[in-house]
Structure formats: structure tokens, C-alpha cells
mmCIF file of C-alpha atoms and ligand atoms in Angstrom:
data_model
loop_
_atom_site.group_PDB
_atom_site.id
_atom_site.type_symbol
_atom_site.label_atom_id
_atom_site.label_comp_id
_atom_site.label_asym_id
_atom_site.label_seq_id
_atom_site.Cartn_x
_atom_site.Cartn_y
_atom_site.Cartn_z
ATOM 1 C CA MET A 1 -0.392 3.522 -31.986
ATOM 2 C CA GLY A 2 0.986 6.867 -30.965
ATOM 3 C CA LEU A 3 2.602 5.591 -27.771
ATOM 4 C CA VAL A 4 4.232 8.267 -25.676
ATOM 5 C CA ALA A 5 6.293 7.287 -22.667
ATOM 6 C CA VAL A 6 7.229 10.197 -20.473
ATOM 7 C CA THR A 7 10.147 9.637 -18.143
ATOM 8 C CA TRP A 8 11.213 12.164 -15.598
ATOM 9 C CA MET A 9 13.370 12.122 -12.521
ATOM 10 C CA ASN A 10 14.098 14.064 -9.412
ATOM 11 C CA CYS A 11 17.891 13.994 -10.001
ATOM 12 C CA LEU A 12 18.310 14.693 -6.298
ATOM 13 C CA GLY A 13 16.448 17.936 -6.267
ATOM 14 C CA ARG A 14 17.471 19.458 -9.556
ATOM 15 C CA CYS A 15 14.216 18.888 -11.398
ATOM 16 C CA LEU A 16 11.688 17.791 -8.815
ATOM 17 C CA PRO A 17 8.306 17.080 -10.373
ATOM 18 C CA GLN A 18 5.542 19.504 -9.618
ATOM 19 C CA LYS A 19 2.309 18.193 -8.159
ATOM 20 C CA THR A 20 0.547 19.872 -11.044
ATOM 21 C CA ARG A 21 2.260 17.426 -13.369
ATOM 22 C CA PHE A 22 0.023 14.714 -11.932
ATOM 23 C CA LEU A 23 -3.023 16.774 -11.339
ATOM 24 C CA HIS A 24 -3.573 18.340 -14.740
ATOM 25 C CA THR A 25 -4.845 15.071 -16.124
ATOM 26 C CA LEU A 26 -7.234 13.855 -13.416
ATOM 27 C CA LYS A 27 -9.797 12.058 -15.516
ATOM 28 C CA GLY A 28 -11.632 8.730 -15.570
ATOM 29 C CA ARG A 29 -10.703 5.687 -13.528
ATOM 30 C CA GLN A 30 -9.818 2.249 -14.796
ATOM 31 C CA SER A 31 -11.618 -0.798 -13.528
ATOM 32 C CA ASP A 32 -9.306 -2.853 -11.327
ATOM 33 C CA GLN A 33 -10.903 -6.161 -12.170
ATOM 34 C CA ILE A 34 -8.314 -8.719 -13.228
ATOM 35 C CA LEU A 35 -8.659 -10.507 -16.572
ATOM 36 C CA MET A 36 -9.265 -14.214 -16.040
ATOM 37 C CA SER A 37 -8.864 -17.291 -18.208
ATOM 38 C CA PRO A 38 -12.319 -18.687 -19.077
ATOM 39 C CA SER A 39 -11.763 -21.928 -17.163
ATOM 40 C CA LEU A 40 -11.153 -20.106 -13.918
ATOM 41 C CA ALA A 41 -13.629 -17.319 -14.457
ATOM 42 C CA SER A 42 -16.479 -19.075 -12.709
ATOM 43 C CA LEU A 43 -14.400 -19.723 -9.592
ATOM 44 C CA ASP A 44 -12.415 -16.534 -9.408
ATOM 45 C CA LEU A 45 -15.207 -14.069 -8.742
ATOM 46 C CA PRO A 46 -14.229 -10.475 -8.064
ATOM 47 C CA ASP A 47 -14.796 -9.255 -4.513
ATOM 48 C CA THR A 48 -17.740 -6.902 -4.848
ATOM 49 C CA TRP A 49 -18.676 -5.579 -1.436
ATOM 50 C CA THR A 50 -22.113 -4.252 -0.701
ATOM 51 C CA PRO A 51 -21.470 -0.619 0.155
ATOM 52 C CA ASN A 52 -22.672 0.481 3.570
ATOM 53 C CA SER A 53 -24.687 3.515 4.240
ATOM 54 C CA SER A 54 -22.740 6.338 5.856
ATOM 55 C CA CYS A 55 -21.605 6.168 9.474
ATOM 56 C CA GLN A 56 -24.333 8.575 10.557
ATOM 57 C CA SER A 57 -27.228 6.270 9.671
ATOM 58 C CA ILE A 58 -27.550 4.557 13.078
ATOM 59 C CA PRO A 59 -28.261 7.470 15.414
ATOM 60 C CA ASP A 60 -28.365 5.601 18.737
ATOM 61 C CA ILE A 61 -25.433 3.256 18.087
ATOM 62 C CA ARG A 62 -23.266 4.884 20.777
ATOM 63 C CA LYS A 63 -25.549 3.691 23.565
ATOM 64 C CA SER A 64 -24.476 0.093 23.046
ATOM 65 C CA PHE A 65 -20.743 0.753 23.421
ATOM 66 C CA ASN A 66 -18.462 1.498 26.315
ATOM 67 C CA GLU A 67 -17.077 4.933 25.734
ATOM 68 C CA GLN A 68 -13.302 4.966 26.068
ATOM 69 C CA THR A 69 -10.483 7.078 24.771
ATOM 70 C CA PRO A 70 -8.380 5.091 22.333
ATOM 71 C CA THR A 71 -4.790 5.662 21.344
ATOM 72 C CA VAL A 72 -4.926 7.224 17.883
ATOM 73 C CA ILE A 73 -1.731 6.133 16.136
ATOM 74 C CA ASP A 74 0.155 9.003 14.541
ATOM 75 C CA GLY A 75 1.501 7.337 11.398
ATOM 76 C CA LYS A 76 2.890 10.628 10.153
ATOM 77 C CA LEU A 77 5.047 11.107 13.229
ATOM 78 C CA MET A 78 6.329 7.527 13.139
ATOM 79 C CA ALA A 79 7.082 7.919 9.437
ATOM 80 C CA THR A 80 9.007 11.148 10.063
ATOM 81 C CA GLU A 81 11.175 9.453 12.694
ATOM 82 C CA ILE A 82 12.028 6.521 10.423
ATOM 83 C CA ARG A 83 12.623 8.758 7.380
ATOM 84 C CA SER A 84 15.124 10.841 9.310
ATOM 85 C CA LYS A 85 17.155 7.677 10.002
ATOM 86 C CA ILE A 86 16.891 6.672 6.337
ATOM 87 C CA ALA A 87 18.147 10.120 5.281
ATOM 88 C CA ASP A 88 21.183 9.681 7.598
ATOM 89 C CA GLN A 89 22.001 6.357 5.958
ATOM 90 C CA VAL A 90 21.579 7.761 2.449
ATOM 91 C CA ARG A 91 23.991 10.604 3.321
ATOM 92 C CA GLN A 92 26.452 8.048 4.692
ATOM 93 C CA MET A 93 26.200 5.971 1.515
ATOM 94 C CA LYS A 94 26.748 9.018 -0.651
ATOM 95 C CA LYS A 95 29.794 10.027 1.410
ATOM 96 C CA CYS A 96 31.376 6.560 1.289
ATOM 97 C CA LEU A 97 30.422 5.365 -2.223
ATOM 98 C CA GLY A 98 29.366 8.501 -4.083
ATOM 99 C CA LYS A 99 26.077 6.720 -4.822
ATOM 100 C CA VAL A 100 22.507 6.955 -3.528
ATOM 101 C CA PRO A 101 19.605 4.474 -3.677
ATOM 102 C CA GLY A 102 17.480 4.839 -6.838
ATOM 103 C CA LEU A 103 13.773 4.057 -7.230
ATOM 104 C CA ALA A 104 12.003 3.669 -10.594
ATOM 105 C CA VAL A 105 8.219 3.948 -10.811
ATOM 106 C CA ILE A 106 6.165 2.879 -13.825
ATOM 107 C CA LEU A 107 2.766 4.520 -13.991
ATOM 108 C CA VAL A 108 0.239 3.473 -16.632
ATOM 109 C CA GLY A 109 -2.765 5.717 -17.213
ATOM 110 C CA GLN A 110 -4.112 8.463 -15.023
ATOM 111 C CA ARG A 111 -6.077 6.943 -12.173
ATOM 112 C CA ARG A 112 -6.561 9.690 -9.655
ATOM 113 C CA ASP A 113 -5.526 7.620 -6.624
ATOM 114 C CA SER A 114 -2.465 6.198 -8.423
ATOM 115 C CA LEU A 115 -1.354 9.713 -9.375
ATOM 116 C CA THR A 116 -1.524 10.757 -5.736
ATOM 117 C CA TYR A 117 0.318 7.657 -4.487
ATOM 118 C CA VAL A 118 3.112 8.052 -7.039
ATOM 119 C CA HIS A 119 3.414 11.746 -6.260
ATOM 120 C CA ASN A 120 3.808 10.950 -2.545
ATOM 121 C CA LYS A 121 6.473 8.324 -3.272
ATOM 122 C CA ILE A 122 8.534 10.697 -5.411
ATOM 123 C CA ILE A 123 8.380 13.500 -2.843
ATOM 124 C CA ALA A 124 9.422 11.044 -0.117
ATOM 125 C CA CYS A 125 12.464 9.927 -2.164
ATOM 126 C CA GLU A 126 13.428 13.539 -2.644
ATOM 127 C CA GLU A 127 13.143 14.266 1.077
ATOM 128 C CA VAL A 128 15.533 11.477 2.088
ATOM 129 C CA GLY A 129 18.008 12.182 -0.750
ATOM 130 C CA MET A 130 17.194 9.167 -2.923
ATOM 131 C CA LYS A 131 17.088 9.293 -6.711
ATOM 132 C CA SER A 132 13.713 8.622 -8.313
ATOM 133 C CA VAL A 133 12.614 8.154 -11.918
ATOM 134 C CA VAL A 134 9.033 7.929 -13.172
ATOM 135 C CA THR A 135 8.017 6.478 -16.523
ATOM 136 C CA GLU A 136 4.466 7.407 -17.447
ATOM 137 C CA LEU A 137 2.743 5.325 -20.105
ATOM 138 C CA PRO A 138 -0.634 5.991 -21.712
ATOM 139 C CA THR A 139 -3.664 3.949 -20.675
ATOM 140 C CA ASP A 140 -3.820 2.217 -24.070
ATOM 141 C CA CYS A 141 -0.203 1.017 -24.071
ATOM 142 C CA ALA A 142 0.616 -2.646 -24.693
ATOM 143 C CA ASP A 143 2.045 -5.288 -22.328
ATOM 144 C CA ALA A 144 5.332 -5.058 -24.239
ATOM 145 C CA ASP A 145 5.617 -1.308 -23.538
ATOM 146 C CA VAL A 146 5.383 -1.864 -19.800
ATOM 147 C CA GLN A 147 7.686 -4.897 -19.949
ATOM 148 C CA ASN A 148 10.257 -2.880 -21.923
ATOM 149 C CA ALA A 149 10.183 -0.150 -19.287
ATOM 150 C CA VAL A 150 10.658 -2.786 -16.576
ATOM 151 C CA MET A 151 13.568 -4.402 -18.440
ATOM 152 C CA ARG A 152 15.267 -1.060 -19.020
ATOM 153 C CA PHE A 153 15.225 -0.403 -15.265
ATOM 154 C CA ASN A 154 16.279 -4.007 -14.548
ATOM 155 C CA LYS A 155 19.528 -3.227 -16.409
ATOM 156 C CA ASP A 156 20.088 0.257 -14.983
ATOM 157 C CA PRO A 157 22.748 0.075 -12.238
ATOM 158 C CA SER A 158 21.614 3.374 -10.696
ATOM 159 C CA ILE A 159 18.177 1.844 -9.975
ATOM 160 C CA HIS A 160 17.845 -0.413 -6.925
ATOM 161 C CA GLY A 161 14.068 -0.593 -6.693
ATOM 162 C CA ILE A 162 11.346 -0.825 -9.364
ATOM 163 C CA LEU A 163 7.637 -0.583 -8.818
ATOM 164 C CA VAL A 164 4.780 -0.850 -11.261
ATOM 165 C CA GLN A 165 1.909 1.159 -9.794
ATOM 166 C CA LEU A 166 -1.195 -1.031 -9.488
ATOM 167 C CA PRO A 167 -3.888 -1.571 -10.530
ATOM 168 C CA LEU A 168 -2.993 -1.629 -14.216
ATOM 169 C CA PRO A 169 -5.616 -0.993 -16.915
ATOM 170 C CA GLN A 170 -7.745 -4.081 -17.464
ATOM 171 C CA HIS A 171 -6.311 -5.037 -20.871
ATOM 172 C CA LEU A 172 -2.787 -5.436 -19.479
ATOM 173 C CA ASP A 173 -1.437 -8.740 -18.175
ATOM 174 C CA GLU A 174 -0.338 -7.884 -14.640
ATOM 175 C CA GLU A 175 1.082 -11.359 -14.081
ATOM 176 C CA LYS A 176 3.361 -11.198 -17.120
ATOM 177 C CA ILE A 177 4.505 -7.689 -16.241
ATOM 178 C CA LEU A 178 5.338 -8.494 -12.615
ATOM 179 C CA ASP A 179 7.151 -11.655 -13.769
ATOM 180 C CA ALA A 180 9.509 -9.408 -15.784
ATOM 181 C CA LEU A 181 10.715 -7.605 -12.642
ATOM 182 C CA CYS A 182 14.225 -8.398 -11.517
ATOM 183 C CA LEU A 183 13.725 -10.148 -8.162
ATOM 184 C CA GLU A 184 16.520 -8.167 -6.505
ATOM 185 C CA LYS A 185 14.773 -4.864 -7.401
ATOM 186 C CA ASP A 186 11.211 -5.904 -6.510
ATOM 187 C CA VAL A 187 10.822 -3.390 -3.654
ATOM 188 C CA ASP A 188 7.030 -3.878 -3.684
ATOM 189 C CA GLY A 189 7.509 -7.579 -2.947
ATOM 190 C CA PHE A 190 4.861 -8.488 -5.557
ATOM 191 C CA HIS A 191 7.025 -10.840 -7.658
ATOM 192 C CA PRO A 192 5.594 -14.361 -7.288
ATOM 193 C CA LEU A 193 8.889 -15.639 -5.834
ATOM 194 C CA ASN A 194 8.865 -12.963 -3.128
ATOM 195 C CA MET A 195 5.186 -13.681 -2.420
ATOM 196 C CA GLY A 196 5.850 -17.424 -2.399
ATOM 197 C CA ASN A 197 8.713 -17.078 0.048
ATOM 198 C CA LEU A 198 6.546 -14.853 2.268
ATOM 199 C CA SER A 199 3.964 -17.619 2.446
ATOM 200 C CA LEU A 200 6.384 -20.467 3.193
ATOM 201 C CA ARG A 201 7.625 -21.164 6.706
ATOM 202 C CA GLY A 202 11.404 -21.151 6.996
ATOM 203 C CA ARG A 203 11.880 -19.042 3.871
ATOM 204 C CA GLU A 204 12.631 -15.340 3.693
ATOM 205 C CA PRO A 205 11.421 -13.060 0.896
ATOM 206 C CA LEU A 206 13.904 -10.441 -0.320
ATOM 207 C CA PHE A 207 11.190 -7.801 0.167
ATOM 208 C CA ILE A 208 7.968 -7.647 2.156
ATOM 209 C CA PRO A 209 5.103 -5.692 0.512
ATOM 210 C CA CYS A 210 5.028 -2.133 1.836
ATOM 211 C CA THR A 211 1.490 -1.784 3.210
ATOM 212 C CA PRO A 212 1.517 -5.083 5.154
ATOM 213 C CA LYS A 213 4.976 -4.196 6.467
ATOM 214 C CA ALA A 214 3.626 -0.773 7.499
ATOM 215 C CA CYS A 215 0.724 -2.375 9.406
ATOM 216 C CA ILE A 216 3.065 -4.612 11.394
ATOM 217 C CA GLU A 217 5.452 -1.721 12.078
ATOM 218 C CA LEU A 218 2.539 0.412 13.352
ATOM 219 C CA LEU A 219 1.407 -2.401 15.654
ATOM 220 C CA ILE A 220 4.876 -3.076 17.048
ATOM 221 C CA ARG A 221 5.746 0.594 17.538
ATOM 222 C CA SER A 222 2.403 1.135 19.316
ATOM 223 C CA GLY A 223 3.189 -1.673 21.756
ATOM 224 C CA VAL A 224 0.434 -3.974 20.453
ATOM 225 C CA LYS A 225 1.301 -7.647 21.009
ATOM 226 C CA ILE A 226 0.636 -9.801 17.944
ATOM 227 C CA MET A 227 1.777 -13.263 19.081
ATOM 228 C CA GLY A 228 -1.140 -15.491 19.997
ATOM 229 C CA LYS A 229 -3.757 -12.824 19.257
ATOM 230 C CA LYS A 230 -6.862 -13.336 17.140
ATOM 231 C CA ALA A 231 -6.528 -11.171 14.037
ATOM 232 C CA VAL A 232 -9.037 -10.536 11.281
ATOM 233 C CA VAL A 233 -7.965 -9.141 7.921
ATOM 234 C CA ILE A 234 -10.824 -7.678 5.888
ATOM 235 C CA GLY A 235 -10.100 -8.018 2.157
ATOM 236 C CA ARG A 236 -7.899 -10.499 0.314
ATOM 237 C CA SER A 237 -6.173 -8.459 -2.393
ATOM 238 C CA ASN A 238 -2.699 -9.434 -3.576
ATOM 239 C CA ILE A 239 -1.449 -5.961 -2.618
ATOM 240 C CA VAL A 240 -2.679 -5.797 0.977
ATOM 241 C CA GLY A 241 -5.131 -8.374 2.360
ATOM 242 C CA LEU A 242 -3.357 -11.572 1.395
ATOM 243 C CA PRO A 243 0.220 -10.539 2.295
ATOM 244 C CA THR A 244 -0.993 -8.902 5.543
ATOM 245 C CA SER A 245 -2.599 -12.160 6.619
ATOM 246 C CA LEU A 246 0.652 -14.014 5.826
ATOM 247 C CA LEU A 247 2.741 -11.496 7.724
ATOM 248 C CA LEU A 248 0.465 -11.565 10.785
ATOM 249 C CA GLN A 249 0.809 -15.358 10.774
ATOM 250 C CA ARG A 250 4.587 -15.000 10.644
ATOM 251 C CA HIS A 251 4.201 -12.920 13.792
ATOM 252 C CA HIS A 252 2.233 -15.817 15.319
ATOM 253 C CA ALA A 253 -1.265 -14.339 15.266
ATOM 254 C CA THR A 254 -4.268 -16.583 14.616
ATOM 255 C CA VAL A 255 -5.565 -15.113 11.400
ATOM 256 C CA THR A 256 -8.985 -15.128 9.740
ATOM 257 C CA ILE A 257 -9.644 -13.464 6.396
ATOM 258 C CA VAL A 258 -13.029 -11.887 5.828
ATOM 259 C CA HIS A 259 -13.996 -11.104 2.238
ATOM 260 C CA ALA A 260 -16.990 -10.132 0.147
ATOM 261 C CA PHE A 261 -18.391 -13.688 0.191
ATOM 262 C CA THR A 262 -17.991 -14.197 3.956
ATOM 263 C CA GLU A 263 -21.236 -14.748 5.843
ATOM 264 C CA ASN A 264 -21.636 -12.667 8.998
ATOM 265 C CA PRO A 265 -18.422 -10.676 8.568
ATOM 266 C CA GLU A 266 -19.363 -8.416 11.476
ATOM 267 C CA GLN A 267 -19.717 -11.365 13.853
ATOM 268 C CA ILE A 268 -16.330 -12.853 12.847
ATOM 269 C CA THR A 269 -14.628 -9.464 13.025
ATOM 270 C CA SER A 270 -16.114 -8.714 16.445
ATOM 271 C CA GLU A 271 -14.157 -11.641 17.921
ATOM 272 C CA ALA A 272 -10.777 -10.247 16.864
ATOM 273 C CA GLU A 273 -8.253 -8.475 19.054
ATOM 274 C CA ILE A 274 -6.566 -7.025 15.963
ATOM 275 C CA VAL A 275 -8.526 -5.919 12.883
ATOM 276 C CA VAL A 276 -6.837 -4.815 9.673
ATOM 277 C CA SER A 277 -9.354 -3.508 7.168
ATOM 278 C CA ALA A 278 -8.278 -3.368 3.532
ATOM 279 C CA ALA A 279 -11.561 -3.654 1.633
ATOM 280 C CA GLY A 280 -11.590 -0.196 0.056
ATOM 281 C CA VAL A 281 -15.220 0.318 1.068
ATOM 282 C CA PRO A 282 -15.999 3.532 2.950
ATOM 283 C CA SER A 283 -17.945 3.028 6.211
ATOM 284 C CA LEU A 284 -17.768 -0.782 5.996
ATOM 285 C CA VAL A 285 -16.516 -1.332 9.541
ATOM 286 C CA ARG A 286 -19.042 -0.095 12.080
ATOM 287 C CA GLY A 287 -18.749 0.168 15.843
ATOM 288 C CA ASN A 288 -20.648 -3.099 16.337
ATOM 289 C CA TRP A 289 -18.030 -4.976 14.254
ATOM 290 C CA ILE A 290 -15.366 -4.314 16.877
ATOM 291 C CA LYS A 291 -14.615 -6.043 20.176
ATOM 292 C CA SER A 292 -14.139 -3.702 23.094
ATOM 293 C CA GLY A 293 -10.432 -2.894 23.503
ATOM 294 C CA ALA A 294 -9.422 -4.183 20.047
ATOM 295 C CA THR A 295 -6.769 -2.608 17.818
ATOM 296 C CA VAL A 296 -8.056 -1.369 14.459
ATOM 297 C CA ILE A 297 -5.782 -0.638 11.511
ATOM 298 C CA ASP A 298 -7.571 1.078 8.626
ATOM 299 C CA VAL A 299 -5.835 0.554 5.277
ATOM 300 C CA GLY A 300 -8.801 1.731 3.207
ATOM 301 C CA THR A 301 -8.228 4.781 1.049
ATOM 302 C CA SER A 302 -11.202 5.487 -1.171
ATOM 303 C CA PRO A 303 -11.374 8.814 -2.995
ATOM 304 C CA VAL A 304 -14.604 10.758 -2.414
ATOM 305 C CA GLU A 305 -15.535 14.042 -4.050
ATOM 306 C CA ASP A 306 -14.767 17.045 -1.875
ATOM 307 C CA PRO A 307 -15.004 20.436 -3.587
ATOM 308 C CA SER A 308 -13.508 22.096 -0.493
ATOM 309 C CA SER A 309 -10.216 20.198 -0.863
ATOM 310 C CA GLU A 310 -7.372 21.448 -3.060
ATOM 311 C CA ASP A 311 -7.570 18.406 -5.360
ATOM 312 C CA GLY A 312 -11.385 18.195 -5.482
ATOM 313 C CA TYR A 313 -11.428 14.946 -3.544
ATOM 314 C CA ARG A 314 -10.225 13.408 -0.299
ATOM 315 C CA LEU A 315 -9.335 9.892 0.794
ATOM 316 C CA VAL A 316 -11.540 8.083 3.307
ATOM 317 C CA GLY A 317 -10.951 4.812 5.163
ATOM 318 C CA ASP A 318 -13.031 1.640 5.579
ATOM 319 C CA VAL A 319 -13.703 2.336 9.250
ATOM 320 C CA CYS A 320 -16.396 4.548 10.778
ATOM 321 C CA PHE A 321 -13.800 6.323 12.871
ATOM 322 C CA GLU A 322 -16.198 8.186 15.177
ATOM 323 C CA GLU A 323 -18.072 4.994 16.070
ATOM 324 C CA VAL A 324 -15.114 2.641 16.304
ATOM 325 C CA LYS A 325 -12.970 4.959 18.404
ATOM 326 C CA LYS A 326 -15.538 4.551 21.194
ATOM 327 C CA VAL A 327 -14.901 0.806 21.282
ATOM 328 C CA ALA A 328 -11.288 0.232 20.191
ATOM 329 C CA SER A 329 -8.257 0.809 22.397
ATOM 330 C CA VAL A 330 -5.908 1.589 19.479
ATOM 331 C CA ILE A 331 -6.934 2.941 16.070
ATOM 332 C CA THR A 332 -5.330 4.466 12.979
ATOM 333 C CA PRO A 333 -6.826 7.535 11.305
ATOM 334 C CA VAL A 334 -7.263 8.115 7.562
ATOM 335 C CA PRO A 335 -5.390 10.088 6.423
ATOM 336 C CA GLY A 336 -2.297 10.110 8.628
ATOM 337 C CA GLY A 337 -2.233 6.454 9.687
ATOM 338 C CA VAL A 338 -1.079 3.650 7.406
ATOM 339 C CA GLY A 339 -0.461 5.825 4.299
ATOM 340 C CA PRO A 340 2.697 7.674 5.416
ATOM 341 C CA MET A 341 4.113 4.447 6.842
ATOM 342 C CA THR A 342 3.505 2.567 3.569
ATOM 343 C CA VAL A 343 5.594 5.099 1.670
ATOM 344 C CA THR A 344 8.230 4.895 4.404
ATOM 345 C CA MET A 345 8.423 1.106 4.049
ATOM 346 C CA LEU A 346 9.037 1.617 0.328
ATOM 347 C CA LEU A 347 12.001 3.815 1.245
ATOM 348 C CA VAL A 348 13.211 1.148 3.703
ATOM 349 C CA ASN A 349 12.979 -1.540 1.009
ATOM 350 C CA THR A 350 14.769 0.650 -1.543
ATOM 351 C CA LEU A 351 17.550 1.472 0.910
ATOM 352 C CA ASP A 352 17.917 -2.225 1.847
ATOM 353 C CA SER A 353 18.078 -3.126 -1.818
ATOM 354 C CA ALA A 354 20.778 -0.532 -2.550
ATOM 355 C CA LYS A 355 22.788 -1.695 0.458
ATOM 356 C CA ARG A 356 22.559 -5.305 -0.730
ATOM 357 C CA MET A 357 23.464 -4.483 -4.330
ATOM 358 C CA LEU A 358 26.289 -2.114 -3.409
ATOM 359 C CA ASN A 359 27.534 -4.312 -0.584
ATOM 360 C CA PHE A 360 27.198 -1.441 1.856
ATOM 361 C CA THR A 361 26.561 -2.167 5.538
HETATM 362 N N1 LIG B 401 -1.423 0.364 -5.516
HETATM 363 C C1 LIG B 401 -1.910 0.529 -4.267
HETATM 364 N N2 LIG B 401 -0.945 0.255 -3.361
HETATM 365 C C2 LIG B 401 0.158 -0.083 -4.051
HETATM 366 C C3 LIG B 401 1.467 -0.457 -3.665
HETATM 367 O O1 LIG B 401 1.822 -0.561 -2.486
HETATM 368 N N3 LIG B 401 2.323 -0.717 -4.698
HETATM 369 C C4 LIG B 401 1.956 -0.634 -5.992
HETATM 370 N N4 LIG B 401 2.867 -0.922 -6.924
HETATM 371 N N5 LIG B 401 0.738 -0.310 -6.376
HETATM 372 C C5 LIG B 401 -0.153 -0.020 -5.407
#
């Protein structure tokens, strides 16, 4: 089948991957639709949102809103502060044990957004002094190839966190692959036992998924109260929407999920004091979706062509920032909001995992 797995590592700065390594192969994208068994296929419809027109299409929309200056959360700054503390702890661990936390990433195929995310994760590991290893597999690899890579890292004592970058190509069985992850190294928190424990009251998952954890951290650090508040999560993906709704509930918010089949999503969303949008649809959330004074967290990161950018594209959020900032009291930008904090939460989870496995406090 001509399978080629490429594994490379940062070895703590000795052979740091170049960005070009990821960028030379920016080609087609895989569909992220999940394969379904025929009996469930009719019930488990994919969330296909109707794309909105661009934010500029309602010229007089500003007249209906109270103009106010919101707090724009600086996710980059918050991430820098947390990463500096992580770097201190990694140095301490190295001094005491002669070991550092190790993260393994498995990347299948060459989705443009996945390449960027993995690149950012590896650079972040390097910056805080963690070890990182990436195994790249071709798009047409088999389930067994990915499972073998997972099992190799499961056994590797220098690896404390493993993540399989999602979405996987359509022909692969994501469920089977995530099941193969050693629970103690599941720093993404996507193993069904971690997810199950997140959803059950009185139980604690070993790891909380990074983007939901980042959203909560951004809210808390910005002084936004969650307890008792009405929250709407837009999108119900396993990676973000679903675990974010569970985590907000754990923080005692009253949570509603809005998805592609929801009727009047704008009306439901406009009643919320906290909105987390994770639909992956540019310009979905307009000014009239938002209650005056609400907090808006934009998780959306959709690549759009941009010849003026270094990579030929840029990432845009779900929220019409210019419109919504006139209504919201707190808002995250894209880029520079949730993204840097998501990567930081991955570092937090990897450090926690290493501390647990190495019995280091
Ligand atoms: N794809 C998009 N976000 C994530 C993430 O947080 N973890 C993994 N493994 N894949 C992703």
C-alpha cells in the first residue's frame, strides 16, 4: 500500500520542525462527516448549517443596537502568562527528576487547518521546554496504522500525552482509534471514559477537552460569573460543543444547545447571558442574535482564502465581530481569543499527566 509514516520530534530544541514542513503539502481537505452504521444513519444527520451572507449585508443594523465598548479578551496575553508558569514547572521537573513532559501527536493526511493546529502545538511545547513527537500518516492509511501509532506511544514512558488530530479522513474509524488511547495519556479528553466522567455528576474525568477548558478559563479570568447564568452553546460537536455544554453545566450555568436543526436559533441565542459559538460557520452570529451586555466566546476557526497572508489563507470566527461588539459587554476575537488558550490547556493537561505519572507534585 506504500504506507509511509513520518515521525519527527523537537528533542527539546535540537531539531525543531520548520513551519515549511507543514506548509509544503497544503492540498485538498477531507470531509469531516462521520461514517455511520446504516441503522442509525437516518437519525444521526450531519449538522449542515445554512451559511450566512457576510457581516456587511445588513447596512443599517447598527441603528437597532446600543453602542457600547466591550471588553475584548486578549487570549494571547492570558496564554502567555499561563505558559510562563508551565515553563517554570517544567524546569523544576527537569531539575528534580531529569525528565520533562512529553506530548505525541498523530496527524493523518494534510488538512490545512489540522497542519496549522499541529504546528502551533509543537511550537508551544518547544517554548515551555516539553518534548514533542509527531507521527504523520498518509491520508489513505488504515485504521490499524493509526492504532499501531497510538499503541506505540501508549507504551513509551517518555510520552505523557497523546493526541490524534481530528477530524480523521472519512474512511477511518475514529471511535476504534480513540478507544485505543491509554486513558492516562488522553490529554485531549476524547476517550469515551473521560467524556463519560465529564458528563456524570460526582465523577471527575482525568482530562477535560482543551477547547472547552479554554472557554471556561477565559470566562473566569475575565471575571464573568457562570453560576446561574443562561448560556447558549452553538454547535454540538464531540470536540467542542458537547463538552463545552457539559462543562458550563458543571459550573452551574443553565445551558441550551443550538444546532443546525434548531428552529429560531437567533431568538434562543438572544436570551443568553453567555454565548459560546462553535459551529464553524463564518458570519453565523449576527448582532441581533446577542442580548445587550452578553459575553460572547467565538470558537469558530474557518479558513478563508487570503492571498495577502503568508499562508494564502486566514482563520475567521463564527461571530460578526464588528456587529456583535456593539452589543456584547465581553467578546473574544479571532484570531487571538480562544485559539492560544486551547493550545495552553493542552500544555496544562500534558504537564498534569506527567506530574501524575511521575508522581511529581
Ligand atoms: N481538531 C480541532 N480541535 C482539536 C482538538 O482540540 N484536538 C484534536 N485532537 N483535534 C482537534
